[in-house]
């Protein structure tokens, strides 16, 4: 359903939220077990669901119509959209006059119970972010 090569709209904001949880976890540990680190942080609460309003509305609308859109998704994304479907359904009862895009916007900006990414994906995101941070830091030091 999602076109190949689609860019994540909120990638910078999402990795900053992931780094916030990463830093909190590192600060709370006496000993850091790298194998457990990424498994733990992806299951920590996130400040929102990391999906665009339009993508959420497309998928939730398809689920409501009875289309089988979840079969081709990774288990974590499937779990995320099922949680969003549950929340949008509850919001639809509470706000019957709102459009699907408005309901999805309300749902995705609620706190998410976890990041809905794999530990491997979290590791890649954090490594890239830290590498980029180091390069920018070195660039600033050379300018000063």
PDB file of C-alpha atoms in Angstrom:
ATOM      1  CA  UNK A   1       0.000   0.000   0.000  1.00  0.00           C
ATOM      2  CA  UNK A   2       2.873   2.388   0.750  1.00  0.00           C
ATOM      3  CA  UNK A   3       4.903   3.317  -2.366  1.00  0.00           C
ATOM      4  CA  UNK A   4       8.478   2.026  -2.542  1.00  0.00           C
ATOM      5  CA  UNK A   5      11.065   4.660  -1.686  1.00  0.00           C
ATOM      6  CA  UNK A   6       8.762   6.710   0.529  1.00  0.00           C
ATOM      7  CA  UNK A   7      10.653   8.865   3.028  1.00  0.00           C
ATOM      8  CA  UNK A   8       9.688   8.979   6.679  1.00  0.00           C
ATOM      9  CA  UNK A   9       8.304  12.453   7.351  1.00  0.00           C
ATOM     10  CA  UNK A  10       9.310  12.671  10.983  1.00  0.00           C
ATOM     11  CA  UNK A  11      12.654  10.859  10.965  1.00  0.00           C
ATOM     12  CA  UNK A  12      14.655  13.580  12.762  1.00  0.00           C
ATOM     13  CA  UNK A  13      12.017  14.049  15.438  1.00  0.00           C
ATOM     14  CA  UNK A  14      11.646  10.291  15.880  1.00  0.00           C
ATOM     15  CA  UNK A  15      15.378   9.684  16.287  1.00  0.00           C
ATOM     16  CA  UNK A  16      15.561  12.529  18.832  1.00  0.00           C
ATOM     17  CA  UNK A  17      12.764  10.882  20.818  1.00  0.00           C
ATOM     18  CA  UNK A  18      14.587   7.547  20.560  1.00  0.00           C
ATOM     19  CA  UNK A  19      17.828   9.204  21.725  1.00  0.00           C
ATOM     20  CA  UNK A  20      15.972  10.724  24.689  1.00  0.00           C
ATOM     21  CA  UNK A  21      14.930   7.217  25.790  1.00  0.00           C
ATOM     22  CA  UNK A  22      18.421   5.860  24.994  1.00  0.00           C
ATOM     23  CA  UNK A  23      20.091   8.516  27.166  1.00  0.00           C
ATOM     24  CA  UNK A  24      17.640   7.919  30.024  1.00  0.00           C
ATOM     25  CA  UNK A  25      18.285   4.176  29.881  1.00  0.00           C
ATOM     26  CA  UNK A  26      22.080   4.611  29.772  1.00  0.00           C
ATOM     27  CA  UNK A  27      21.927   7.002  32.751  1.00  0.00           C
ATOM     28  CA  UNK A  28      19.859   4.534  34.778  1.00  0.00           C
ATOM     29  CA  UNK A  29      22.162   1.546  34.222  1.00  0.00           C
ATOM     30  CA  UNK A  30      25.073   0.591  36.389  1.00  0.00           C
ATOM     31  CA  UNK A  31      26.235  -1.872  33.729  1.00  0.00           C
ATOM     32  CA  UNK A  32      25.216  -1.577  30.093  1.00  0.00           C
ATOM     33  CA  UNK A  33      24.310  -4.787  28.306  1.00  0.00           C
ATOM     34  CA  UNK A  34      24.317  -3.863  24.612  1.00  0.00           C
ATOM     35  CA  UNK A  35      22.260  -6.922  23.685  1.00  0.00           C
ATOM     36  CA  UNK A  36      19.478  -5.815  26.025  1.00  0.00           C
ATOM     37  CA  UNK A  37      19.852  -2.085  25.390  1.00  0.00           C
ATOM     38  CA  UNK A  38      18.023  -1.889  22.060  1.00  0.00           C
ATOM     39  CA  UNK A  39      15.389  -4.460  23.060  1.00  0.00           C
ATOM     40  CA  UNK A  40      14.603  -2.369  26.112  1.00  0.00           C
ATOM     41  CA  UNK A  41      14.467   1.079  24.524  1.00  0.00           C
ATOM     42  CA  UNK A  42      12.153   0.098  21.643  1.00  0.00           C
ATOM     43  CA  UNK A  43       9.613  -1.085  24.220  1.00  0.00           C
ATOM     44  CA  UNK A  44       9.723   2.179  26.177  1.00  0.00           C
ATOM     45  CA  UNK A  45       6.867   4.677  25.679  1.00  0.00           C
ATOM     46  CA  UNK A  46       7.238   7.196  22.883  1.00  0.00           C
ATOM     47  CA  UNK A  47       5.819  10.692  22.944  1.00  0.00           C
ATOM     48  CA  UNK A  48       3.665   9.952  19.853  1.00  0.00           C
ATOM     49  CA  UNK A  49       3.026   7.447  17.089  1.00  0.00           C
ATOM     50  CA  UNK A  50       5.607   7.915  14.356  1.00  0.00           C
ATOM     51  CA  UNK A  51       3.377   7.827  11.284  1.00  0.00           C
ATOM     52  CA  UNK A  52       1.956  10.682   9.211  1.00  0.00           C
ATOM     53  CA  UNK A  53      -1.655  11.746   9.489  1.00  0.00           C
ATOM     54  CA  UNK A  54      -2.363  10.856   5.861  1.00  0.00           C
ATOM     55  CA  UNK A  55      -0.773   7.390   6.069  1.00  0.00           C
ATOM     56  CA  UNK A  56      -2.669   6.670   9.270  1.00  0.00           C
ATOM     57  CA  UNK A  57      -5.960   7.789   7.706  1.00  0.00           C
ATOM     58  CA  UNK A  58      -5.363   5.625   4.609  1.00  0.00           C
ATOM     59  CA  UNK A  59      -4.584   2.483   6.584  1.00  0.00           C
ATOM     60  CA  UNK A  60      -7.284   2.949   9.236  1.00  0.00           C
ATOM     61  CA  UNK A  61      -9.913   3.686   6.560  1.00  0.00           C
ATOM     62  CA  UNK A  62      -8.901   0.525   4.705  1.00  0.00           C
ATOM     63  CA  UNK A  63      -9.157  -1.525   7.913  1.00  0.00           C
ATOM     64  CA  UNK A  64     -12.620  -0.077   8.600  1.00  0.00           C
ATOM     65  CA  UNK A  65     -13.733  -1.009   5.069  1.00  0.00           C
ATOM     66  CA  UNK A  66     -12.600  -4.566   5.727  1.00  0.00           C
ATOM     67  CA  UNK A  67      -9.635  -4.515   3.350  1.00  0.00           C
ATOM     68  CA  UNK A  68      -6.744  -6.810   4.206  1.00  0.00           C
ATOM     69  CA  UNK A  69      -3.939  -4.237   4.380  1.00  0.00           C
ATOM     70  CA  UNK A  70      -2.187  -5.588   7.475  1.00  0.00           C
ATOM     71  CA  UNK A  71      -1.016  -8.901   5.982  1.00  0.00           C
ATOM     72  CA  UNK A  72       1.858  -7.316   4.063  1.00  0.00           C
ATOM     73  CA  UNK A  73       3.161  -5.297   7.025  1.00  0.00           C
ATOM     74  CA  UNK A  74       5.949  -6.126   9.428  1.00  0.00           C
ATOM     75  CA  UNK A  75       4.637  -7.336  12.803  1.00  0.00           C
ATOM     76  CA  UNK A  76       5.626  -4.119  14.586  1.00  0.00           C
ATOM     77  CA  UNK A  77       3.814  -1.909  12.057  1.00  0.00           C
ATOM     78  CA  UNK A  78       0.797  -4.198  12.128  1.00  0.00           C
ATOM     79  CA  UNK A  79       0.708  -3.897  15.926  1.00  0.00           C
ATOM     80  CA  UNK A  80       1.000  -0.103  15.683  1.00  0.00           C
ATOM     81  CA  UNK A  81      -1.862   0.222  13.200  1.00  0.00           C
ATOM     82  CA  UNK A  82      -4.069  -2.096  15.254  1.00  0.00           C
ATOM     83  CA  UNK A  83      -3.447   0.119  18.295  1.00  0.00           C
ATOM     84  CA  UNK A  84      -4.200   3.215  16.213  1.00  0.00           C
ATOM     85  CA  UNK A  85      -7.362   1.547  14.877  1.00  0.00           C
ATOM     86  CA  UNK A  86      -8.479   0.885  18.454  1.00  0.00           C
ATOM     87  CA  UNK A  87      -7.819   4.501  19.442  1.00  0.00           C
ATOM     88  CA  UNK A  88      -9.428   6.002  16.327  1.00  0.00           C
ATOM     89  CA  UNK A  89     -12.517   3.814  16.866  1.00  0.00           C
ATOM     90  CA  UNK A  90     -12.808   5.094  20.441  1.00  0.00           C
ATOM     91  CA  UNK A  91     -12.323   8.689  19.282  1.00  0.00           C
ATOM     92  CA  UNK A  92     -14.939   8.217  16.558  1.00  0.00           C
ATOM     93  CA  UNK A  93     -17.532   7.340  19.206  1.00  0.00           C
ATOM     94  CA  UNK A  94     -16.519  10.342  21.300  1.00  0.00           C
ATOM     95  CA  UNK A  95     -16.331  12.772  18.329  1.00  0.00           C
ATOM     96  CA  UNK A  96     -18.782  11.514  15.663  1.00  0.00           C
ATOM     97  CA  UNK A  97     -18.627  14.749  13.609  1.00  0.00           C
ATOM     98  CA  UNK A  98     -14.842  14.695  13.091  1.00  0.00           C
ATOM     99  CA  UNK A  99     -13.306  13.528   9.815  1.00  0.00           C
ATOM    100  CA  UNK A 100     -11.019  10.504   9.596  1.00  0.00           C
ATOM    101  CA  UNK A 101      -7.930  12.686   9.139  1.00  0.00           C
ATOM    102  CA  UNK A 102      -8.849  14.708  12.257  1.00  0.00           C
ATOM    103  CA  UNK A 103      -9.397  11.541  14.290  1.00  0.00           C
ATOM    104  CA  UNK A 104      -6.096  10.078  13.077  1.00  0.00           C
ATOM    105  CA  UNK A 105      -4.294  13.320  13.914  1.00  0.00           C
ATOM    106  CA  UNK A 106      -5.710  13.184  17.433  1.00  0.00           C
ATOM    107  CA  UNK A 107      -4.694   9.523  17.785  1.00  0.00           C
ATOM    108  CA  UNK A 108      -1.119   9.790  16.517  1.00  0.00           C
ATOM    109  CA  UNK A 109      -0.291  12.699  18.806  1.00  0.00           C
ATOM    110  CA  UNK A 110      -1.224  10.663  21.876  1.00  0.00           C
ATOM    111  CA  UNK A 111       1.570   8.911  23.758  1.00  0.00           C
ATOM    112  CA  UNK A 112       2.488   5.605  22.152  1.00  0.00           C
ATOM    113  CA  UNK A 113       3.094   2.577  24.388  1.00  0.00           C
ATOM    114  CA  UNK A 114       6.318   1.824  22.489  1.00  0.00           C
ATOM    115  CA  UNK A 115       8.293   2.849  19.402  1.00  0.00           C
ATOM    116  CA  UNK A 116       7.011   0.061  17.124  1.00  0.00           C
ATOM    117  CA  UNK A 117      10.418  -0.544  15.542  1.00  0.00           C
ATOM    118  CA  UNK A 118      12.720  -3.537  15.795  1.00  0.00           C
ATOM    119  CA  UNK A 119      15.815  -3.468  18.030  1.00  0.00           C
ATOM    120  CA  UNK A 120      17.953  -3.713  14.882  1.00  0.00           C
ATOM    121  CA  UNK A 121      16.285  -0.656  13.362  1.00  0.00           C
ATOM    122  CA  UNK A 122      16.787   1.268  16.604  1.00  0.00           C
ATOM    123  CA  UNK A 123      20.475   0.362  16.593  1.00  0.00           C
ATOM    124  CA  UNK A 124      20.911   1.572  13.000  1.00  0.00           C
ATOM    125  CA  UNK A 125      19.081   4.832  13.757  1.00  0.00           C
ATOM    126  CA  UNK A 126      21.123   5.523  16.885  1.00  0.00           C
ATOM    127  CA  UNK A 127      24.461   4.698  15.247  1.00  0.00           C
ATOM    128  CA  UNK A 128      23.662   7.000  12.294  1.00  0.00           C
ATOM    129  CA  UNK A 129      22.511   9.776  14.606  1.00  0.00           C
ATOM    130  CA  UNK A 130      25.616   9.533  16.809  1.00  0.00           C
ATOM    131  CA  UNK A 131      27.910   9.496  13.760  1.00  0.00           C
ATOM    132  CA  UNK A 132      26.161  12.573  12.332  1.00  0.00           C
ATOM    133  CA  UNK A 133      26.348  14.288  15.733  1.00  0.00           C
ATOM    134  CA  UNK A 134      30.114  13.608  15.939  1.00  0.00           C
ATOM    135  CA  UNK A 135      30.731  14.988  12.435  1.00  0.00           C
ATOM    136  CA  UNK A 136      28.756  18.154  13.218  1.00  0.00           C
ATOM    137  CA  UNK A 137      30.596  18.565  16.518  1.00  0.00           C
ATOM    138  CA  UNK A 138      33.977  18.254  14.773  1.00  0.00           C
ATOM    139  CA  UNK A 139      32.867  20.735  12.108  1.00  0.00           C
ATOM    140  CA  UNK A 140      31.903  23.265  14.807  1.00  0.00           C
ATOM    141  CA  UNK A 141      35.213  22.779  16.624  1.00  0.00           C
ATOM    142  CA  UNK A 142      37.194  23.405  13.430  1.00  0.00           C
ATOM    143  CA  UNK A 143      35.272  26.602  12.749  1.00  0.00           C
ATOM    144  CA  UNK A 144      35.886  27.976  16.240  1.00  0.00           C
TER     145      UNK A 144
END
